[in-house]
Amino acid sequence: MTSACLSAARAEDPNTEGSVELESDVSAEIELPPVYVTTATRTREDIRTAPAPIQLIDAAEVEAAQATTLREILDLAPNLHVSPNGRTLQIRGLGQSDTLYLLDGRRLTGEFSNSFELERLSAAMIERIEIIRGPASVLYGSDALGGVVNIITKQPVEGFEVDLDVQYGANDHGEADRTMIAGSLRGGDQTFGYSLYANHLQRQPYSEQETAIVGVPKAGVLMLPSQSPNPRIRRSLPDSYQASVDYRDQARVDTLGGRLDWQVNDQIALSLDVNYVQEARENAFISTRYRSNFRQPGQGSGSGSGKGQGQQQSGSIMVGNVPARQENDNHRIDVAGTLDWSPTESLDFSYQLHYGHYDKDREILAIPYADLGYATRADSASSINKTTMTQWVNDLLAVWRPTHGQTLTAGFEHRDNAVDSTAFDADNRRFSSAFLQHQWQVLPRLNLVYGGRYDDDSVGGSNLSLQAGGVYRIAPLARLRANYAQGFKAPDDRDLYVDQVNPRGFPMLGAMVIAPEFGKTSAQDLNPEKSETIELALAGDSPTLGYQVTLFHTQVEDRIQRVRERQGLQSYNSFRNVGETHIQGVEAEGSLQLTENLGVRASATQFSTENKDSDDPLLLTPETLANLTLDVSPTPNWLLQLITTYTGEQHYASTEGIETAAGYTLVNLKASYQPQAMAGLELYAGIDNLLDEAVDTGIGSNTGPFGYLGVRYRY
């Protein structure tokens, strides 16, 4: 894995759009090939001269990860945390919804929480990943509060190339088995290029048995059904269920996409990108409270299905701790057309029209539906969420290089978002923005980047973001990097307008929703969340050694958090600006090529967090991360990897209050063999969690030792 710390061999980024190649006398003293990234400045720049905290996972590392999804790649990345359930990514203590996900530089349309992206995006389509660890709103606007993850798909190449990849795996009990079949086709010449990819992933759930203690209300508290004064409840409901709880959901994900390039002439190029994803997910869980078809005494029996908005049916008895099943059927299509025009050698324009469409269909079904008084499972449906989201984006980028060592980049963006949902009622939303950035090589050893951006949101108001940083080469093995960056996140439609019961059975009421039946009698405005980060880093590279140490301090104001309002059966969840958070820490990473056949990579992160308005800890946020990877190539045909990751203790909320989950260490073993007699063939295998480390179920779980076998073929 690469940030500004580089291992010995790196493939050059094939993306040449908006090229910016600043001179540096580093390569004159230590010969290293340039490693280009585009996410840090939206121009093509050597990673060593980028002040932003950019991290690169290149094509070789993507392939060596032997992954089926984006989650499995990021699991192994230094100084990042992926939760055990695979739903959240944390960058420097900030969570999944604080990270902006891009596909080939384009915003993805999907869940507000980004909860499925890590296990929705196929690893087989990924060429490389560029990650900004920290705010990046100057270039990307709202949602880049804590970082940016840019997934670059496989691009067209000259000639002809075919990739096939088949993998199967399961844990040591034959559970949670998964199957992946993937392929890609790339080719072209200097005028036309194409890239096509397809992927099928199917996974069975990983479950653990738990006991659900059932509760029914009386005088504002829960009692066992056997103690209820209601005879129908006593007859129908047991006091407990032995429930199968899925810690990894059952999933089927199919992906199809590609890119077409046409170099019209020396000045004009056209491209078309398409990505389509279809997924079906199911998982069993214990719902905290579930609406039954029983009525309070004197109100008769309920007969409705509870569909529509999913709120409590008037008079229905809510039952606590009921086994339930969540079913999701989601579709997304992403299409973009791009026109690149270079009227002169020093001036480039790029215009992109991007369309995103996302369909979500979710419902929760009671497993013991008959016990709850329903005639069919379909009658027990709740928390129904049928949502269609569309996004149109017009993006114009201009890059001007007036003199040697100076680059001015200007960008203009307009987004129109529309939504139709059973979960909330929101008007169409418009976003307009403009930014200006200056990259300046002041001296052969000093590079500066600074800029500003103005955003206007038809709902969230306006915002100004700033960024400034520089890189100074002190010595061949010492580069000093400093950066200041601001980020912001406007309140999304869920924060403002959601009005439904969530899968756990709690009413979700957006800040602007008025619901007198729950005691919510007024609407509340939400301010945008704002962050700023100051960091200082020292880094260096040689053909055999690379390192980087970074000190950072992040301050987040007007944090929007979900809060529990009121008590007992009238409680509900809403959203508020709750105050200010400070995060400060250190990141360290390095690589050392001990011999031609043996290399070692290591990383560690330690940070502390402080809620300025309360003593409550940040939940599900480990403050210590560490990674140690040993790469062994006994022969040119073999690659062996031993990867050890440590995740420190973290706090989580339970029915007993705030609890602490112990840290855990996972050891993964990977092997790859490419037989000389069969060019293009690769056989690979691995075991994740080799030592069967347990993970506290309060923060997720682990399948135990998980083995897999795969075969790749490239022509």
XYZ file of C-alpha atoms in Angstrom:
715
model
C 0.000 0.000 0.000
C 1.282 3.447 -0.896
C 0.728 6.874 0.501
C 3.649 9.243 0.141
C 5.615 6.224 1.373
C 6.593 4.113 -1.642
C 7.870 0.585 -2.081
C 10.455 -0.246 -4.715
C 8.314 -0.932 -7.788
C 5.207 0.968 -8.858
C 3.334 0.974 -12.148
C 2.809 4.377 -13.770
C -0.739 5.680 -13.676
C -2.173 5.338 -17.208
C -4.451 8.340 -16.691
C -2.970 11.314 -18.528
C -5.803 13.806 -18.225
C -4.726 17.234 -16.980
C -1.066 16.235 -16.651
C 1.020 18.230 -14.194
C 4.631 17.123 -13.876
C 6.620 19.400 -11.604
C 10.371 19.250 -11.647
C 12.105 17.918 -8.591
C 15.720 17.141 -7.895
C 14.716 14.112 -5.812
C 14.949 11.784 -8.797
C 18.321 13.239 -9.724
C 19.817 11.876 -6.524
C 17.681 8.768 -5.999
C 16.296 7.293 -9.192
C 12.672 6.378 -8.606
C 9.985 6.240 -11.278
C 7.213 8.808 -10.860
C 3.977 7.564 -9.333
C 1.063 9.607 -10.579
C -2.258 10.255 -8.859
C -5.184 12.431 -9.912
C -7.437 12.605 -6.851
C -5.195 14.887 -4.754
C -5.345 17.869 -7.152
C -7.693 16.707 -9.970
C -4.622 16.880 -12.201
C -2.004 14.245 -12.921
C 0.726 14.741 -10.331
C 3.553 12.746 -8.795
C 2.454 11.530 -5.384
C 5.701 12.871 -3.862
C 4.822 16.482 -4.686
C 1.200 16.380 -3.477
C 0.678 18.151 -0.118
C -2.645 16.379 0.451
C -2.444 13.109 2.453
C -2.936 10.841 -0.562
C -2.794 7.043 -0.303
C -2.490 4.813 -3.374
C -3.399 1.142 -3.701
C -2.043 0.260 -7.123
C -2.957 -2.500 -9.587
C -0.340 -4.924 -8.250
C -1.623 -4.514 -4.692
C -5.254 -4.872 -5.763
C -4.375 -8.168 -7.443
C -2.243 -9.393 -4.529
C -5.149 -8.803 -2.125
C -7.039 -11.704 -3.796
C -10.212 -9.808 -2.933
C -13.777 -10.153 -4.162
C -14.989 -6.711 -3.010
C -13.649 -3.264 -2.183
C -14.019 -4.087 1.509
C -11.448 -6.910 1.331
C -8.906 -4.581 -0.283
C -9.345 -1.802 2.280
C -9.251 -4.368 5.116
C -5.525 -4.736 4.381
C -4.738 -1.063 3.779
C -2.573 0.775 6.318
C -4.113 3.268 8.729
C -7.722 2.576 7.704
C -10.378 0.761 9.720
C -13.127 -1.395 8.223
C -15.699 -2.584 10.756
C -16.059 -6.357 11.296
C -19.501 -6.312 9.672
C -18.042 -4.729 6.531
C -20.461 -1.803 6.564
C -18.256 1.116 7.631
C -14.880 2.591 6.758
C -13.178 5.003 9.144
C -10.472 7.451 8.157
C -8.727 9.108 11.109
C -11.672 8.464 13.398
C -14.357 9.822 11.071
C -16.977 7.395 9.840
C -18.565 5.977 6.734
C -20.984 8.834 6.066
C -18.088 11.318 6.396
C -16.319 9.774 3.399
C -17.096 10.644 -0.218
C -17.005 7.659 -2.583
C -16.111 8.279 -6.220
C -16.131 5.921 -9.196
C -13.623 7.157 -11.778
C -13.935 10.580 -10.163
C -17.762 10.622 -10.193
C -20.054 10.767 -7.159
C -21.926 7.550 -6.506
C -25.686 7.626 -6.003
C -26.785 5.356 -3.165
C -27.468 5.034 0.557
C -26.996 8.189 2.620
C -24.895 6.126 5.043
C -22.805 4.472 2.262
C -23.524 1.259 4.176
C -23.386 -1.128 1.204
C -20.605 0.392 -0.914
C -17.712 -1.569 0.595
C -19.317 -4.911 -0.250
C -21.141 -3.737 -3.370
C -18.163 -2.638 -5.478
C -16.418 -5.558 -7.175
C -12.661 -5.895 -6.722
C -12.359 -7.447 -10.189
C -13.264 -4.169 -11.905
C -10.781 -2.073 -9.899
C -7.478 -0.979 -11.398
C -6.350 1.148 -8.481
C -7.707 3.108 -5.511
C -6.710 6.616 -4.468
C -7.627 7.745 -0.952
C -7.397 11.200 0.593
C -7.030 10.838 4.350
C -8.605 14.046 5.542
C -10.983 16.816 4.408
C -11.113 17.555 0.673
C -14.070 19.876 0.140
C -12.045 22.381 -1.917
C -12.011 19.884 -4.785
C -15.089 17.778 -4.052
C -17.532 19.903 -2.070
C -20.034 18.506 0.405
C -19.569 15.045 1.942
C -15.747 15.148 1.763
C -15.724 15.912 5.493
C -13.276 13.196 6.519
C -11.851 11.825 3.298
C -12.317 10.652 -0.281
C -12.122 7.149 -1.760
C -11.741 7.212 -5.552
C -12.127 3.806 -7.219
C -10.551 3.810 -10.677
C -11.888 1.017 -12.870
C -9.916 -0.898 -15.485
C -9.114 1.461 -18.353
C -8.678 0.747 -22.093
C -5.236 -0.391 -23.231
C -3.547 -0.661 -26.605
C -3.617 -4.171 -28.036
C -5.887 -6.846 -26.619
C -6.173 -8.176 -23.067
C -8.525 -10.677 -21.417
C -8.772 -11.389 -17.672
C -10.750 -14.208 -16.056
C -10.976 -14.824 -12.302
C -12.870 -17.554 -10.439
C -12.814 -17.944 -6.638
C -14.566 -20.059 -4.017
C -14.213 -19.931 -0.238
C -15.831 -20.904 3.080
C -14.947 -20.934 6.767
C -13.629 -23.984 8.610
C -17.193 -25.217 9.244
C -18.259 -24.830 5.614
C -20.333 -21.741 6.450
C -20.469 -18.270 4.876
C -19.338 -19.740 1.559
C -18.892 -17.355 -1.350
C -18.410 -17.732 -5.082
C -17.016 -15.133 -7.466
C -16.827 -15.255 -11.252
C -15.324 -12.219 -12.976
C -13.951 -11.243 -16.343
C -12.732 -8.216 -18.257
C -11.900 -7.424 -21.865
C -9.683 -4.495 -22.843
C -8.080 -3.303 -26.028
C -7.779 -0.663 -28.707
C -5.276 1.436 -30.576
C -4.225 5.084 -30.580
C -7.647 6.160 -31.864
C -10.173 3.830 -30.234
C -10.087 2.051 -26.890
C -12.486 -0.108 -24.935
C -12.760 -1.752 -21.532
C -15.566 -4.112 -20.508
C -15.953 -5.926 -17.187
C -18.504 -8.227 -15.569
C -18.666 -9.779 -12.116
C -20.945 -12.178 -10.241
C -20.639 -12.593 -6.467
C -22.807 -14.878 -4.358
C -22.395 -15.257 -0.605
C -24.203 -17.244 2.058
C -24.742 -15.717 5.505
C -22.596 -16.224 8.570
C -24.839 -16.712 11.612
C -24.566 -17.180 15.348
C -27.282 -18.471 17.682
C -28.600 -16.007 20.242
C -31.456 -15.913 22.724
C -34.124 -13.250 22.251
C -35.976 -12.476 25.493
C -39.419 -11.340 24.371
C -41.103 -8.391 26.049
C -44.580 -6.858 25.888
C -45.546 -3.483 27.354
C -47.481 -2.802 30.518
C -47.561 0.585 32.206
C -44.576 1.761 30.168
C -42.289 -1.184 30.965
C -41.705 -4.541 29.279
C -42.736 -7.846 30.830
C -42.597 -11.451 29.674
C -45.590 -12.530 27.539
C -46.438 -15.226 30.101
C -47.048 -12.425 32.630
C -49.249 -10.337 30.342
C -52.885 -9.751 31.374
C -53.809 -10.147 27.686
C -54.850 -13.812 27.192
C -54.162 -13.759 23.460
C -50.584 -12.640 24.050
C -50.100 -15.297 26.727
C -51.312 -17.979 24.300
C -49.434 -16.758 21.217
C -46.053 -15.451 22.313
C -43.278 -17.432 24.026
C -41.031 -15.786 26.571
C -37.958 -16.311 24.383
C -36.743 -17.404 20.955
C -33.566 -19.167 19.931
C -32.697 -16.938 17.004
C -30.166 -17.219 14.219
C -28.494 -13.798 13.861
C -26.619 -13.052 10.625
C -23.374 -11.134 11.113
C -22.651 -11.379 7.377
C -25.689 -11.088 5.162
C -26.694 -13.349 2.335
C -25.878 -11.489 -0.857
C -25.950 -11.721 -4.603
C -24.254 -8.868 -6.469
C -23.940 -8.621 -10.252
C -21.875 -5.896 -11.907
C -21.517 -4.923 -15.558
C -19.692 -1.933 -16.945
C -17.018 -0.487 -19.138
C -15.554 2.454 -20.989
C -15.209 3.547 -24.615
C -12.548 6.067 -25.703
C -12.279 7.909 -29.021
C -9.336 10.181 -29.807
C -11.035 12.313 -32.461
C -7.876 14.288 -33.258
C -4.865 15.734 -31.471
C -7.074 18.204 -29.607
C -10.368 16.418 -28.941
C -11.177 13.151 -27.158
C -14.522 11.602 -26.240
C -15.299 8.893 -23.691
C -18.344 7.043 -22.391
C -18.467 5.272 -19.000
C -21.200 2.890 -17.831
C -21.528 0.969 -14.562
C -24.536 -1.151 -13.560
C -24.999 -2.967 -10.240
C -27.843 -5.220 -9.148
C -27.860 -6.640 -5.634
C -30.140 -8.705 -3.432
C -29.394 -8.980 0.298
C -31.061 -10.763 3.196
C -30.124 -10.944 6.848
C -31.756 -12.260 10.009
C -31.561 -10.207 13.201
C -33.398 -9.477 16.435
C -35.666 -6.451 16.136
C -35.663 -4.323 19.282
C -39.400 -3.797 18.961
C -41.844 -5.042 16.369
C -45.434 -4.065 15.683
C -47.819 -6.968 16.297
C -51.320 -7.517 14.971
C -52.669 -7.439 18.530
C -54.567 -4.413 19.781
C -54.826 -2.849 23.156
C -57.864 -4.143 25.107
C -61.119 -2.715 23.800
C -59.706 -1.806 20.349
C -60.278 -5.109 18.547
C -57.851 -6.988 16.345
C -55.636 -5.273 13.811
C -55.992 -6.208 10.195
C -53.582 -3.963 8.314
C -50.233 -4.975 6.944
C -48.448 -1.954 8.345
C -47.160 -0.837 4.953
C -46.913 2.705 3.683
C -44.824 4.927 5.900
C -44.151 2.096 8.332
C -45.175 4.025 11.428
C -46.876 2.366 14.363
C -50.407 1.287 13.564
C -52.685 3.053 16.009
C -53.430 0.809 18.974
C -51.096 -2.009 17.883
C -49.068 -3.630 20.637
C -45.304 -3.373 20.157
C -43.381 -6.536 21.048
C -39.752 -6.381 22.118
C -36.927 -8.594 20.787
C -38.569 -10.382 17.868
C -36.550 -12.405 15.304
C -36.928 -10.685 11.926
C -35.505 -10.740 8.427
C -34.413 -7.770 6.336
C -34.660 -8.025 2.550
C -33.017 -5.540 0.180
C -33.290 -5.435 -3.597
C -31.220 -2.558 -5.007
C -30.224 -1.427 -8.497
C -27.898 1.337 -9.672
C -26.869 2.605 -13.077
C -24.167 5.205 -13.574
C -23.511 6.759 -17.013
C -21.100 9.541 -17.947
C -20.027 11.151 -21.204
C -16.832 13.226 -21.276
C -15.425 15.686 -23.810
C -11.742 16.611 -23.470
C -10.433 19.545 -25.493
C -6.838 20.824 -25.578
C -6.821 23.956 -27.774
C -3.165 24.652 -26.886
C -0.343 22.782 -25.205
C -0.871 24.819 -22.034
C -4.667 24.790 -21.828
C -7.046 21.836 -21.305
C -10.804 21.686 -20.853
C -12.874 18.717 -19.729
C -16.671 18.677 -19.677
C -18.598 15.731 -18.237
C -22.320 15.010 -18.151
C -23.079 12.382 -15.527
C -26.332 10.575 -14.752
C -26.882 8.378 -11.698
C -30.018 6.372 -10.880
C -30.550 4.285 -7.740
C -33.553 2.119 -6.836
C -33.927 0.766 -3.306
C -36.564 -1.724 -2.171
C -36.382 -2.795 1.488
C -38.802 -4.440 3.862
C -38.612 -6.127 7.249
C -40.558 -9.340 7.843
C -41.231 -11.052 11.165
C -39.912 -14.616 11.296
C -42.512 -15.789 13.895
C -45.252 -13.847 12.100
C -48.041 -16.173 13.277
C -47.038 -15.612 16.910
C -47.580 -11.889 16.316
C -51.102 -12.476 15.029
C -50.479 -12.242 11.272
C -51.996 -14.677 8.779
C -49.024 -14.485 6.386
C -45.431 -13.318 6.573
C -46.187 -10.606 3.993
C -48.788 -9.135 6.364
C -46.057 -8.558 8.959
C -44.023 -6.281 6.663
C -42.666 -3.129 8.287
C -39.985 -0.486 7.740
C -40.804 -0.505 4.039
C -38.451 1.712 2.045
C -39.100 2.078 -1.667
C -36.860 4.852 -2.921
C -35.783 6.103 -6.340
C -32.932 8.607 -6.488
C -31.684 10.327 -9.628
C -28.747 12.653 -10.085
C -27.689 14.797 -13.044
C -24.237 16.376 -12.840
C -22.670 18.936 -15.173
C -18.956 19.260 -14.459
C -16.485 21.552 -16.231
C -12.764 21.486 -15.469
C -10.153 23.853 -16.912
C -6.395 23.421 -16.474
C -4.004 26.210 -17.536
C -0.212 26.093 -17.323
C 0.817 29.725 -17.949
C 4.515 29.192 -17.186
C 6.796 26.339 -16.321
C 6.077 25.064 -12.784
C 2.695 26.770 -12.428
C -0.749 25.262 -12.957
C -4.128 26.883 -12.421
C -7.145 24.581 -12.164
C -10.712 25.870 -12.157
C -13.834 23.780 -11.782
C -17.562 24.420 -12.067
C -20.225 21.901 -11.061
C -24.012 21.835 -11.043
C -25.975 18.893 -9.606
C -29.697 18.237 -9.672
C -30.900 15.572 -7.241
C -34.430 14.172 -7.241
C -35.917 11.574 -4.918
C -39.196 9.695 -4.610
C -39.440 7.674 -1.404
C -41.859 6.055 1.016
C -39.352 6.797 3.796
C -39.333 10.590 3.481
C -40.807 13.445 1.500
C -38.268 15.867 0.045
C -38.216 18.397 -2.781
C -35.657 18.279 -5.561
C -32.306 19.640 -4.501
C -29.759 21.684 -6.476
C -26.048 22.114 -5.827
C -23.807 24.635 -7.600
C -20.118 25.195 -6.962
C -16.914 26.720 -8.282
C -13.310 26.230 -7.196
C -9.888 27.590 -8.081
C -6.568 25.917 -7.291
C -2.976 27.011 -7.885
C -0.080 24.540 -8.046
C 3.241 26.326 -7.902
C 6.774 24.996 -7.942
C 8.371 27.913 -6.121
C 11.828 26.305 -5.992
C 13.224 23.027 -7.331
C 12.746 21.650 -3.812
C 9.494 23.417 -2.879
C 6.000 22.796 -4.261
C 2.893 24.627 -3.054
C -0.790 23.912 -3.655
C -3.586 26.171 -2.415
C -7.148 26.958 -3.385
C -10.705 27.743 -2.426
C -14.233 26.659 -3.274
C -17.713 28.113 -2.996
C -20.731 25.787 -2.727
C -24.409 26.702 -2.814
C -27.066 24.166 -1.780
C -30.755 24.942 -2.351
C -31.502 23.345 1.040
C -28.301 23.560 3.077
C -27.189 27.080 2.144
C -23.736 28.223 1.052
C -20.253 27.305 2.216
C -16.671 28.424 1.573
C -13.812 25.889 1.819
C -10.059 26.560 1.812
C -6.931 24.443 1.473
C -3.203 25.181 1.444
C -0.151 22.972 1.659
C 3.366 22.373 0.514
C 6.115 19.794 0.100
C 9.784 20.671 0.713
C 12.647 18.271 0.033
C 15.151 18.605 2.854
C 17.410 15.730 1.776
C 17.197 12.728 -0.573
C 15.462 10.674 2.120
C 13.566 13.488 3.828
C 10.575 15.373 2.465
C 8.618 17.683 4.725
C 4.904 17.927 3.949
C 2.469 20.356 5.562
C -1.213 20.773 4.788
C -4.290 22.618 6.000
C -7.681 21.558 4.643
C -11.331 22.234 5.336
C -14.300 19.954 4.780
C -18.040 20.194 5.169
C -21.117 18.020 4.928
C -24.540 19.513 4.335
C -27.442 17.794 6.120
C -28.821 15.132 3.795
C -32.469 14.345 3.115
C -32.478 11.555 5.698
C -31.232 13.893 8.440
C -33.957 16.393 7.588
C -37.014 14.499 6.376
C -36.970 10.780 7.221
C -40.316 9.611 8.630
C -40.528 5.856 9.134
C -39.710 2.990 11.479
C -36.154 1.721 11.103
C -35.331 -2.015 10.837
C -34.831 -2.213 14.620
C -38.366 -0.963 15.194
C -37.644 2.609 16.343
C -39.371 5.560 14.681
C -36.915 7.708 12.701
C -38.014 11.348 12.541
C -35.926 13.861 10.630
C -35.123 17.211 12.166
C -37.772 18.963 10.034
C -40.519 16.389 10.691
C -43.393 17.210 13.040
C -45.013 14.156 14.665
C -47.246 15.058 17.638
C -48.064 11.395 18.316
C -44.441 11.001 19.477
C -44.242 14.374 21.173
C -42.227 15.973 18.348
C -44.127 19.214 17.908
C -41.572 21.438 16.169
C -39.104 21.367 13.296
C -35.417 22.062 13.837
C -32.888 23.427 11.364
C -29.574 21.641 10.934
C -26.300 23.411 10.202
C -23.712 21.842 7.895
C -20.979 19.900 9.637
C -17.565 21.504 9.198
C -14.095 20.101 9.694
C -10.574 21.401 9.463
C -7.337 19.459 9.641
C -3.770 20.596 10.154
C -1.033 18.050 9.559
C 2.721 17.802 9.317
C 4.557 14.835 7.799
C 8.099 13.651 7.173
C 8.638 11.099 4.402
C 11.376 9.588 2.291
C 11.945 6.946 -0.364
C 14.721 4.958 -1.952
C 14.684 1.810 -4.120
C 14.706 -0.320 -0.941
C 13.276 1.915 1.796
C 10.208 4.074 2.234
C 8.688 5.748 5.278
C 6.255 8.431 6.376
C 5.294 9.816 9.790
C 2.317 12.180 10.041
C 0.996 14.267 12.921
C -2.562 15.519 12.485
C -5.215 17.466 14.358
C -8.853 17.507 13.209
C -11.649 19.649 14.575
C -15.281 18.966 13.626
C -18.009 21.487 14.468
C -21.811 21.168 14.376
C -21.575 17.391 14.264
C -24.852 15.897 13.020
C -25.652 12.789 15.021
C -28.592 10.512 15.523
C -30.044 11.041 18.993
C -32.671 9.199 21.043
C -35.503 11.477 22.152
C -37.992 10.813 24.977
C -38.213 7.587 26.964
C -39.936 4.224 26.873
C -42.367 3.252 24.138
C -42.714 6.876 23.019
C -38.989 7.173 22.263
C -37.833 7.953 18.744
C -34.625 8.718 16.872
C -33.921 12.102 15.331
C -30.924 14.177 14.215
C -29.260 17.169 15.836
C -26.132 19.281 15.713
C -24.598 18.024 18.939
C -21.370 19.942 19.287
C -17.664 19.795 18.616
C -15.187 16.926 18.324
C -11.385 17.046 18.368
C -9.225 14.220 17.017
C -5.445 14.292 17.174
C -3.002 11.555 16.404
C 0.009 10.149 14.619
C 0.282 7.838 11.616
C 3.447 5.936 10.767
C 4.145 3.615 7.868
C 7.169 2.167 6.161
C 8.483 -0.453 3.773
C 11.848 -2.189 3.585
C 13.113 -4.523 0.860
C 15.446 -6.737 2.910
C 16.550 -8.904 -0.018
C 15.458 -9.405 -3.599
C 12.967 -12.019 -2.376
C 11.943 -10.610 1.011
C 10.161 -7.388 1.895
C 8.365 -6.059 4.946
C 5.738 -3.329 5.325
C 4.393 -1.894 8.558
C 2.004 0.821 9.682
C 0.483 2.110 12.905
C -2.058 4.745 13.895
C -2.668 6.134 17.361
C -5.105 8.949 18.026
C -7.265 10.360 20.782
C -10.734 11.857 20.556
C -12.529 14.428 22.654
C -16.158 15.491 22.667
C -15.994 19.112 23.753
C -19.627 19.196 24.935
C -19.751 15.864 26.782
C -17.611 13.095 28.210
C -19.148 10.482 25.915
C -16.603 8.543 23.830
C -16.882 8.225 20.066
C -18.610 4.910 19.456
C -17.224 2.162 17.230
C -13.974 4.098 16.841
C -10.769 2.184 17.639
C -7.998 4.601 18.556
C -5.176 2.158 17.782
C -4.514 0.419 14.458
C -1.463 -1.554 13.327
C -0.504 -3.622 10.298
C 2.527 -5.806 9.536
C 2.965 -7.504 6.149
C 5.721 -9.902 5.114
C 6.170 -10.420 1.347
C 8.190 -13.475 0.324
C 9.022 -14.537 -3.244
C 11.063 -17.755 -2.938
C 11.093 -18.011 -6.750
C 9.899 -15.644 -9.488
C 6.743 -17.773 -9.808
C 5.719 -17.630 -6.135
C 4.446 -14.858 -3.879
C 3.670 -15.559 -0.213
C 2.182 -12.962 2.130
C 1.709 -13.040 5.894
C -0.474 -10.119 6.979
C -1.161 -9.271 10.623
C -3.592 -6.506 11.595
C -4.392 -5.225 15.064
C -7.504 -3.209 15.931
C -7.645 -1.623 19.367
C -10.513 -1.577 21.832
C -13.608 0.434 21.000
C -16.812 1.494 22.687
C -20.321 0.586 21.594
C -23.872 1.151 22.797
C -25.970 -1.733 24.112
C -29.128 -2.141 26.169
C -26.864 -2.014 29.233
C -25.348 1.351 28.246
C -21.875 2.073 26.844
C -19.673 -1.022 26.764
C -16.094 -1.665 25.632
C -15.055 -4.313 23.124
C -11.546 -5.702 23.458
C -9.007 -5.262 20.685
C -8.374 -8.101 18.265
C -5.555 -9.363 16.038
C -6.196 -11.046 12.692
C -3.559 -13.055 10.825
C -4.043 -13.716 7.105
C -1.959 -15.976 4.873
C -1.935 -15.650 1.071
C -0.119 -17.594 -1.651
C 0.096 -17.114 -5.413
C 1.744 -19.340 -8.042
C 2.246 -18.627 -11.751
C 3.486 -21.768 -13.545
C 6.130 -21.082 -16.174
C 4.703 -23.721 -18.487
C 1.343 -21.919 -18.726
C 1.829 -18.230 -19.454
C -0.905 -16.003 -18.045
C -2.198 -18.572 -15.540
C -2.193 -17.864 -11.793
C -3.316 -20.166 -9.002
C -3.901 -18.550 -5.629
C -5.187 -19.448 -2.179
C -5.459 -17.953 1.266
C -6.701 -18.290 4.821
C -8.125 -15.260 6.596
C -8.111 -15.188 10.415
C -5.688 -18.076 10.486
C -5.549 -18.181 14.307
C -9.345 -18.064 14.817
C -9.392 -14.745 16.698
C -12.778 -13.909 18.217
C -14.453 -10.523 17.765
C -16.950 -9.094 20.259
C -20.441 -9.424 18.780
C -21.215 -5.940 20.081
C -19.150 -4.525 17.190
C -19.800 -7.297 14.656
C -18.315 -10.750 14.414
C -15.851 -12.854 12.464
C -16.448 -16.032 10.500
C -13.382 -17.690 12.018
C -10.710 -19.192 9.754
C -11.865 -18.606 6.181
C -10.129 -20.421 3.348
C -10.446 -19.800 -0.373
C -9.039 -21.024 -3.689
C -8.905 -19.141 -6.959
C -7.611 -19.224 -10.487
C -6.846 -16.285 -12.774
C -6.017 -16.272 -16.447
C -4.736 -13.310 -18.428
C -4.209 -13.291 -22.166
